[in-house]
Coordinates of C-alpha atoms in Angstrom, one line a residue:
M263 CA 137.2 132.0 23.2
H264 CA 138.7 130.2 26.3
D265 CA 139.3 126.5 26.1
C266 CA 137.6 125.4 29.3
R267 CA 138.8 121.8 28.8
R268 CA 142.2 123.1 29.8
M269 CA 141.4 123.9 33.4
A270 CA 142.9 124.3 36.8
V271 CA 141.3 123.4 40.1
L272 CA 142.2 125.8 42.9
I273 CA 141.9 124.3 46.4
P274 CA 143.1 126.3 49.5
E275 CA 145.9 124.6 51.5
F276 CA 145.9 121.5 49.3
P277 CA 146.4 118.6 50.0
G278 CA 144.7 118.6 53.4
Q279 CA 143.6 115.6 55.5
T280 CA 140.0 115.9 54.3
H281 CA 140.8 116.6 50.7
I282 CA 140.5 113.0 49.3
F283 CA 137.2 113.9 47.6
F284 CA 138.9 116.8 45.7
W285 CA 141.5 114.3 44.4
R286 CA 138.7 111.9 43.3
E287 CA 137.1 114.8 41.3
I288 CA 140.5 115.7 39.7
Q289 CA 141.1 112.1 38.7
A290 CA 137.7 111.7 37.2
L291 CA 138.0 115.0 35.2
R292 CA 141.3 113.8 33.8
E293 CA 140.0 110.4 33.0
A294 CA 137.2 112.1 31.0
G295 CA 139.8 113.7 28.7
N296 CA 140.1 117.1 30.4
H297 CA 143.5 118.7 31.0
V298 CA 143.5 119.6 34.8
E299 CA 146.2 121.3 36.7
I300 CA 146.2 121.7 40.5
I301 CA 146.7 125.1 42.1
S302 CA 146.7 126.0 45.8
T303 CA 147.2 129.1 47.9
R304 CA 149.8 127.6 50.2
K305 CA 150.9 124.2 51.6
P306 CA 148.8 122.8 54.4
R307 CA 150.0 123.5 58.0
A308 CA 149.3 119.9 59.1
K309 CA 151.2 116.9 57.7
N310 CA 149.1 114.9 55.2
F311 CA 148.9 111.1 55.5
H312 CA 146.7 110.2 52.5
E313 CA 148.0 107.8 49.9
F314 CA 147.4 110.4 47.1
F315 CA 149.9 112.8 48.7
S316 CA 152.8 111.7 46.5
Q317 CA 150.7 112.0 43.4
V318 CA 150.0 115.8 43.8
S319 CA 153.6 116.9 44.1
D320 CA 153.1 119.1 41.0
T321 CA 150.6 121.3 42.8
Y322 CA 151.4 125.0 42.1
Y323 CA 151.4 127.2 45.2
L324 CA 150.5 130.9 44.5
T325 CA 152.6 132.1 47.5
K326 CA 155.7 130.9 45.6
I327 CA 156.1 134.2 43.8
P328 CA 158.6 134.8 40.9
V329 CA 159.3 138.4 42.0
I330 CA 161.0 139.8 38.9
R331 CA 158.6 138.2 36.4
L332 CA 155.6 139.3 38.6
I333 CA 156.7 142.9 38.7
A334 CA 157.3 142.9 34.9
H335 CA 153.8 141.3 34.4
I336 CA 152.1 143.9 36.6
L337 CA 153.8 146.8 34.9
A338 CA 152.7 145.5 31.5
N339 CA 149.1 145.2 32.7
L340 CA 148.5 148.6 34.5
P341 CA 144.8 148.8 33.4
W342 CA 144.2 145.5 35.1
L343 CA 146.1 146.7 38.2
M344 CA 143.8 149.7 38.4
R345 CA 140.7 147.5 38.1
S346 CA 142.0 145.3 40.8
V347 CA 142.6 148.2 43.2
L348 CA 139.1 149.5 42.5
Y349 CA 137.7 146.0 43.2
C350 CA 139.3 146.0 46.6
F351 CA 138.2 149.5 47.6
R352 CA 134.6 149.0 46.5
L353 CA 134.1 146.1 48.9
Q354 CA 131.7 146.6 51.8
A355 CA 134.4 146.2 54.4
S356 CA 136.5 148.0 56.9
F357 CA 139.5 150.0 55.6
S358 CA 141.9 147.4 57.1
D359 CA 140.0 144.6 55.3
K360 CA 140.3 146.5 52.1
L361 CA 144.0 146.8 52.5
R362 CA 144.2 143.1 53.3
T363 CA 142.4 142.3 50.1
L364 CA 145.0 144.4 48.2
L365 CA 147.6 141.8 49.3
F366 CA 145.7 139.3 47.1
I367 CA 146.7 141.2 43.9
P368 CA 150.2 139.7 43.7
L369 CA 148.7 136.3 44.1
A370 CA 146.2 137.0 41.4
A371 CA 149.0 138.2 39.1
N372 CA 150.9 135.0 39.8
L373 CA 147.8 133.1 38.9
Q374 CA 147.6 134.9 35.6
L375 CA 151.3 134.0 34.9
Y376 CA 150.7 130.4 35.6
C377 CA 147.6 130.2 33.4
K378 CA 149.5 131.8 30.6
T379 CA 152.3 129.4 30.9
K380 CA 150.0 126.3 31.1
E381 CA 147.5 127.7 28.6
I382 CA 144.7 127.4 31.2
G383 CA 141.3 128.7 30.0
H384 CA 139.3 128.1 33.2
I385 CA 139.7 128.0 36.9
H386 CA 137.4 126.0 39.2
V387 CA 137.8 127.2 42.8
H388 CA 136.7 125.1 45.8
S389 CA 136.1 128.0 48.1
S390 CA 134.0 131.1 48.4
A391 CA 136.4 132.7 50.9
D392 CA 139.7 134.4 50.1
A393 CA 140.6 132.1 47.2
S394 CA 137.5 133.4 45.4
H395 CA 138.8 137.0 45.8
I396 CA 142.1 135.9 44.3
V397 CA 140.5 134.3 41.3
A398 CA 137.9 137.1 40.8
I399 CA 140.7 139.7 40.8
G400 CA 142.8 137.6 38.4
A401 CA 139.8 137.1 36.0
L402 CA 139.4 140.9 35.6
S403 CA 142.2 140.5 33.0
G404 CA 139.7 138.6 30.8
K405 CA 142.4 135.9 30.2
F406 CA 140.4 133.1 31.8
T407 CA 136.9 132.3 33.1
Y408 CA 136.2 130.9 36.5
S409 CA 133.6 128.9 38.4
V410 CA 133.2 128.5 42.2
C411 CA 132.0 125.5 44.2
I412 CA 130.2 126.3 47.4
H413 CA 130.6 123.7 50.1
G414 CA 128.8 125.3 53.0
N415 CA 126.6 128.2 54.2
L416 CA 127.9 131.6 53.0
N417 CA 128.3 133.0 56.5
Q418 CA 131.1 130.5 57.0
Y419 CA 133.1 132.1 54.2
G420 CA 133.3 135.8 55.0
R421 CA 131.5 138.7 53.3
N422 CA 131.2 140.4 49.9
H423 CA 130.0 137.3 48.1
P424 CA 128.4 139.2 45.2
E425 CA 131.8 140.7 44.4
K426 CA 133.5 137.3 44.5
L427 CA 130.8 135.4 42.6
S428 CA 129.2 137.7 40.1
G429 CA 132.0 137.3 37.6
A430 CA 131.8 133.5 37.7
S431 CA 130.6 131.8 34.5
A432 CA 129.0 129.1 36.8
I433 CA 128.4 128.6 40.5
I434 CA 128.3 125.0 41.8
T435 CA 126.7 124.1 45.1
V436 CA 126.8 120.6 46.6
T437 CA 123.2 120.7 47.9
E438 CA 119.9 122.2 46.9
P439 CA 119.6 124.3 50.1
L440 CA 122.9 125.9 49.2
R441 CA 121.7 126.7 45.7
S442 CA 118.7 128.5 47.2
E443 CA 121.0 130.4 49.5
I444 CA 123.1 131.5 46.5
L445 CA 120.0 132.6 44.6
D446 CA 118.9 134.7 47.6
A447 CA 122.3 136.3 48.0
L448 CA 122.8 137.0 44.3
P449 CA 119.3 137.9 43.0
N450 CA 120.7 139.3 39.7
Y451 CA 122.9 136.3 38.9
P452 CA 121.4 134.0 36.2
R453 CA 119.5 131.2 37.8
D454 CA 120.4 128.7 35.1
Q455 CA 124.1 129.2 35.9
V456 CA 123.7 127.9 39.5
H457 CA 123.9 124.1 39.5
V458 CA 123.8 121.4 42.2
V459 CA 126.7 118.9 41.8
P460 CA 127.7 116.9 44.9
M461 CA 131.2 115.7 45.5
G462 CA 131.5 112.0 44.7
V463 CA 132.8 108.7 45.9
N464 CA 134.5 105.9 44.0
V465 CA 131.7 103.3 44.0
S466 CA 134.1 100.8 42.3
K467 CA 136.4 101.0 45.4
F468 CA 133.8 101.4 48.2
L469 CA 131.9 98.2 47.6
P470 CA 128.8 96.9 49.4
R471 CA 129.4 94.8 52.5
T472 CA 127.5 91.6 53.4
Y473 CA 125.2 91.7 56.4
A474 CA 125.0 88.7 58.7
E475 CA 122.2 88.2 61.2
F476 CA 122.9 90.0 64.5
G477 CA 123.9 87.4 67.0
T478 CA 126.8 86.7 69.3
K479 CA 129.3 89.1 67.6
P480 CA 129.3 92.8 68.8
I481 CA 127.3 95.2 66.7
I482 CA 129.7 97.6 65.1
L483 CA 128.9 101.3 65.0
T484 CA 131.3 103.7 63.3
S485 CA 131.9 107.4 62.8
V486 CA 134.5 108.9 60.5
S487 CA 135.2 112.6 60.8
R488 CA 137.5 115.2 62.4
L489 CA 137.2 115.1 66.1
A490 CA 135.7 118.6 66.2
Y491 CA 132.9 120.0 68.5
V492 CA 130.5 120.5 65.6
K493 CA 130.7 116.9 64.6
G494 CA 128.5 116.0 67.6
H495 CA 130.3 112.9 68.9
T496 CA 129.1 113.8 72.4
Y497 CA 125.4 113.3 71.4
T498 CA 126.2 109.9 69.9
L499 CA 128.0 108.9 73.1
Q500 CA 125.1 110.1 75.3
A501 CA 122.7 108.1 73.2
L502 CA 124.8 104.9 73.4
A503 CA 125.1 105.3 77.1
Q504 CA 121.3 105.0 77.3
L505 CA 121.0 101.8 75.3
P506 CA 120.0 98.6 77.1
E507 CA 122.9 97.2 79.1
N508 CA 122.7 93.8 77.6
L509 CA 123.2 95.2 74.1
N510 CA 126.6 94.0 72.7
F511 CA 128.1 96.7 70.6
I512 CA 131.4 98.5 69.8
Y513 CA 131.6 102.1 68.7
K514 CA 134.6 102.9 66.5
I515 CA 135.5 106.6 66.3
V516 CA 137.8 107.2 63.3
G517 CA 139.6 110.5 63.0
D518 CA 141.6 112.9 65.0
G519 CA 141.4 116.5 66.2
E520 CA 141.2 118.9 69.0
M521 CA 138.3 117.2 70.8
R522 CA 140.0 113.8 71.3
E523 CA 141.1 114.3 74.9
K524 CA 137.7 115.7 75.9
L525 CA 135.8 112.8 74.2
E526 CA 138.1 110.2 75.8
Q527 CA 137.2 111.8 79.2
E528 CA 133.5 111.7 78.4
V529 CA 133.7 108.0 77.4
H530 CA 135.2 107.3 80.8
E531 CA 132.5 109.4 82.6
L532 CA 129.7 107.7 80.7
G533 CA 131.0 104.2 81.5
L534 CA 131.6 103.3 77.9
T535 CA 135.3 102.6 78.2
D536 CA 134.9 98.9 77.1
K537 CA 132.6 99.8 74.2
V538 CA 134.3 102.8 72.5
V539 CA 137.5 102.6 70.5
F540 CA 139.4 105.6 69.2
M541 CA 141.0 104.6 65.9
G542 CA 142.8 107.8 65.0
F543 CA 143.3 109.1 61.5
K544 CA 143.0 106.4 58.8
K545 CA 143.8 106.4 55.1
E546 CA 141.1 105.9 52.5
Q547 CA 141.8 102.2 52.1
E548 CA 141.8 101.7 55.9
V549 CA 138.4 103.5 56.1
N550 CA 137.0 101.3 53.4
K551 CA 138.1 98.2 55.3
I552 CA 136.5 99.5 58.5
L553 CA 133.2 100.2 56.7
Q554 CA 133.2 96.6 55.5
T555 CA 132.7 95.4 59.1
T556 CA 130.4 98.2 60.2
D557 CA 126.7 97.6 60.9
I558 CA 125.6 101.2 61.5
F559 CA 127.3 104.4 60.5
V560 CA 126.7 107.5 62.7
L561 CA 127.2 111.2 62.0
T562 CA 125.5 113.6 64.3
S563 CA 126.9 117.0 63.2
F564 CA 125.2 120.2 64.1
G565 CA 125.3 123.9 63.3
F566 CA 126.6 125.2 60.0
G567 CA 129.5 124.1 57.7
E568 CA 128.2 120.5 57.0
A569 CA 126.7 120.5 53.6
A570 CA 126.9 117.0 51.9
P571 CA 129.1 114.8 54.1
V572 CA 131.4 112.7 52.0
A573 CA 131.7 110.2 54.9
I574 CA 128.0 109.5 54.5
M575 CA 128.4 108.9 50.8
E576 CA 131.2 106.4 51.5
A577 CA 129.2 104.6 54.1
M578 CA 126.2 104.4 51.7
A579 CA 128.4 103.1 48.9
C580 CA 129.4 100.3 51.2
G581 CA 125.8 99.6 51.9
V582 CA 126.0 100.6 55.5
A583 CA 122.9 101.8 57.2
T584 CA 123.4 105.4 58.4
V585 CA 122.1 107.5 61.2
C586 CA 122.7 111.1 60.2
S587 CA 121.6 114.5 61.6
I588 CA 119.4 116.7 59.5
I589 CA 121.9 119.3 58.4
G590 CA 122.9 121.0 55.2
G591 CA 121.7 118.9 52.3
T592 CA 121.4 115.5 54.1
R593 CA 117.7 115.5 53.3
D594 CA 118.7 115.5 49.6
M595 CA 121.1 112.5 50.3
I596 CA 119.0 110.3 52.5
T597 CA 115.3 109.4 52.4
D598 CA 114.5 108.7 56.0
G599 CA 113.6 105.0 56.7
H600 CA 114.5 104.1 53.1
D601 CA 118.2 104.3 52.6
G602 CA 119.2 105.7 56.0
M603 CA 117.8 107.3 59.2
L604 CA 117.6 111.1 59.8
V605 CA 117.7 112.5 63.3
R606 CA 117.3 116.0 64.7
Q607 CA 120.4 117.9 65.7
K608 CA 121.7 117.6 69.3
D609 CA 118.7 115.3 70.1
V610 CA 120.0 112.4 72.1
E611 CA 116.6 110.7 72.4
D612 CA 116.1 110.9 68.6
I613 CA 119.6 109.4 68.0
K614 CA 118.9 106.6 70.5
R615 CA 115.5 106.0 68.8
A616 CA 117.1 105.6 65.3
I617 CA 119.9 103.3 66.5
L618 CA 117.5 101.1 68.4
F619 CA 115.1 100.9 65.5
L620 CA 118.0 99.5 63.3
L621 CA 119.2 97.1 66.0
E622 CA 115.7 95.7 66.6
N623 CA 114.8 95.3 62.9
S624 CA 117.5 93.2 61.2
G625 CA 115.3 92.7 58.1
K626 CA 114.9 96.5 57.8
I627 CA 118.6 97.2 58.2
K628 CA 119.3 94.8 55.2
A629 CA 116.7 96.6 53.1
I630 CA 118.2 100.0 54.0
S631 CA 121.7 98.7 53.2
E632 CA 120.6 97.7 49.7
N633 CA 118.8 101.0 49.1
A634 CA 121.8 103.0 50.4
R635 CA 124.1 101.3 47.8
A636 CA 121.6 102.0 45.0
T637 CA 121.4 105.6 46.0
A638 CA 125.2 106.0 46.1
E639 CA 125.5 104.5 42.6
E640 CA 122.8 106.8 41.2
K641 CA 123.7 110.1 43.0
F642 CA 127.3 109.9 44.2
C643 CA 129.5 108.1 41.7
H644 CA 132.5 110.4 41.4
R645 CA 132.8 109.9 37.6
R646 CA 129.2 110.8 37.0
V647 CA 129.3 113.9 39.1
A648 CA 132.7 115.0 37.6
N649 CA 131.2 114.6 34.1
R650 CA 128.2 116.8 35.2
L651 CA 130.6 119.4 36.6
A652 CA 132.7 119.4 33.4
Q653 CA 129.5 120.0 31.3
H654 CA 128.4 122.9 33.4
I655 CA 131.9 124.5 33.1
I656 CA 132.4 123.9 29.4
H657 CA 128.9 125.0 28.3
A658 CA 128.7 128.0 30.7

């Protein structure tokens, strides 16, 4: 019997700049009395600036391989090695991809060594891509169980999901639509072992702001995300450019990324130079402070890959009215017109409509603010969702 209260969380390239919500989950699991180690595939390529960076120095990286111990371990577990090789060659993939998957076997063996040393009974992996292959291969030894958290549409995470996921004791999705996608992709997997558990936000830290009547001060709109094409900043900018000229507003874009230069050029071309401020990357405490002065939060992502945006959870926890595209599980998060505003993807007119509605209805924006906070407390409290996750893992 595996002791699932002694667990490890595996996060690829941890700690990345967007990994603060993983750290919240780990903290909450530990606070609830679970023993939690942190494992990653390799160190992130980009420098991390989050304040939690110094607290995760004990992260174990699977690419740091103890060669002699690993060889001895593999030679002592030849039946497992044969099962692992068969796993790789049974994949529905090209021959070169099968050979590539073989390279995960040493990492899986290293994972086994670490779990033995730390007496880990369960691995919870936040990826259904290569990291899931590594854990699935490692679990063929029968020495630990594993669960997988799905954060986005499966087509974003490669192929062979039945092979990666079928051996999991539980599958966690962050939205209901993703759960439906898993059930369709794995029709033989037990339905009662696929659970919806969103990532969470610290509602004790992200506290509700106080709204004042719109008056002489500029109305503050804010976005917090990577500056990537799929985040849809361009559609927000186009909508703002069509607002009445006498409207006094400032749009703060928090985050950094490959689209920054192009977005700065677009701001100039749209004549928004005096209304848009690029804030760059900000730490959690700085984001919290910005949200305390924000009137409307905007996230107009499109396409795939956006499931349950944590930035929306943080804004709602601060009682900020949100304008969010219908993407992934945002319909699960926001009730349109009650605790936020939902808009169609890439629809500039719809985005403008939602923003104007909030600006012209100060009483409504206050009601949405209060409802958003209530929703965040009920659905997104990181301690509550971590406890739910632990229960699904322990009782799987």
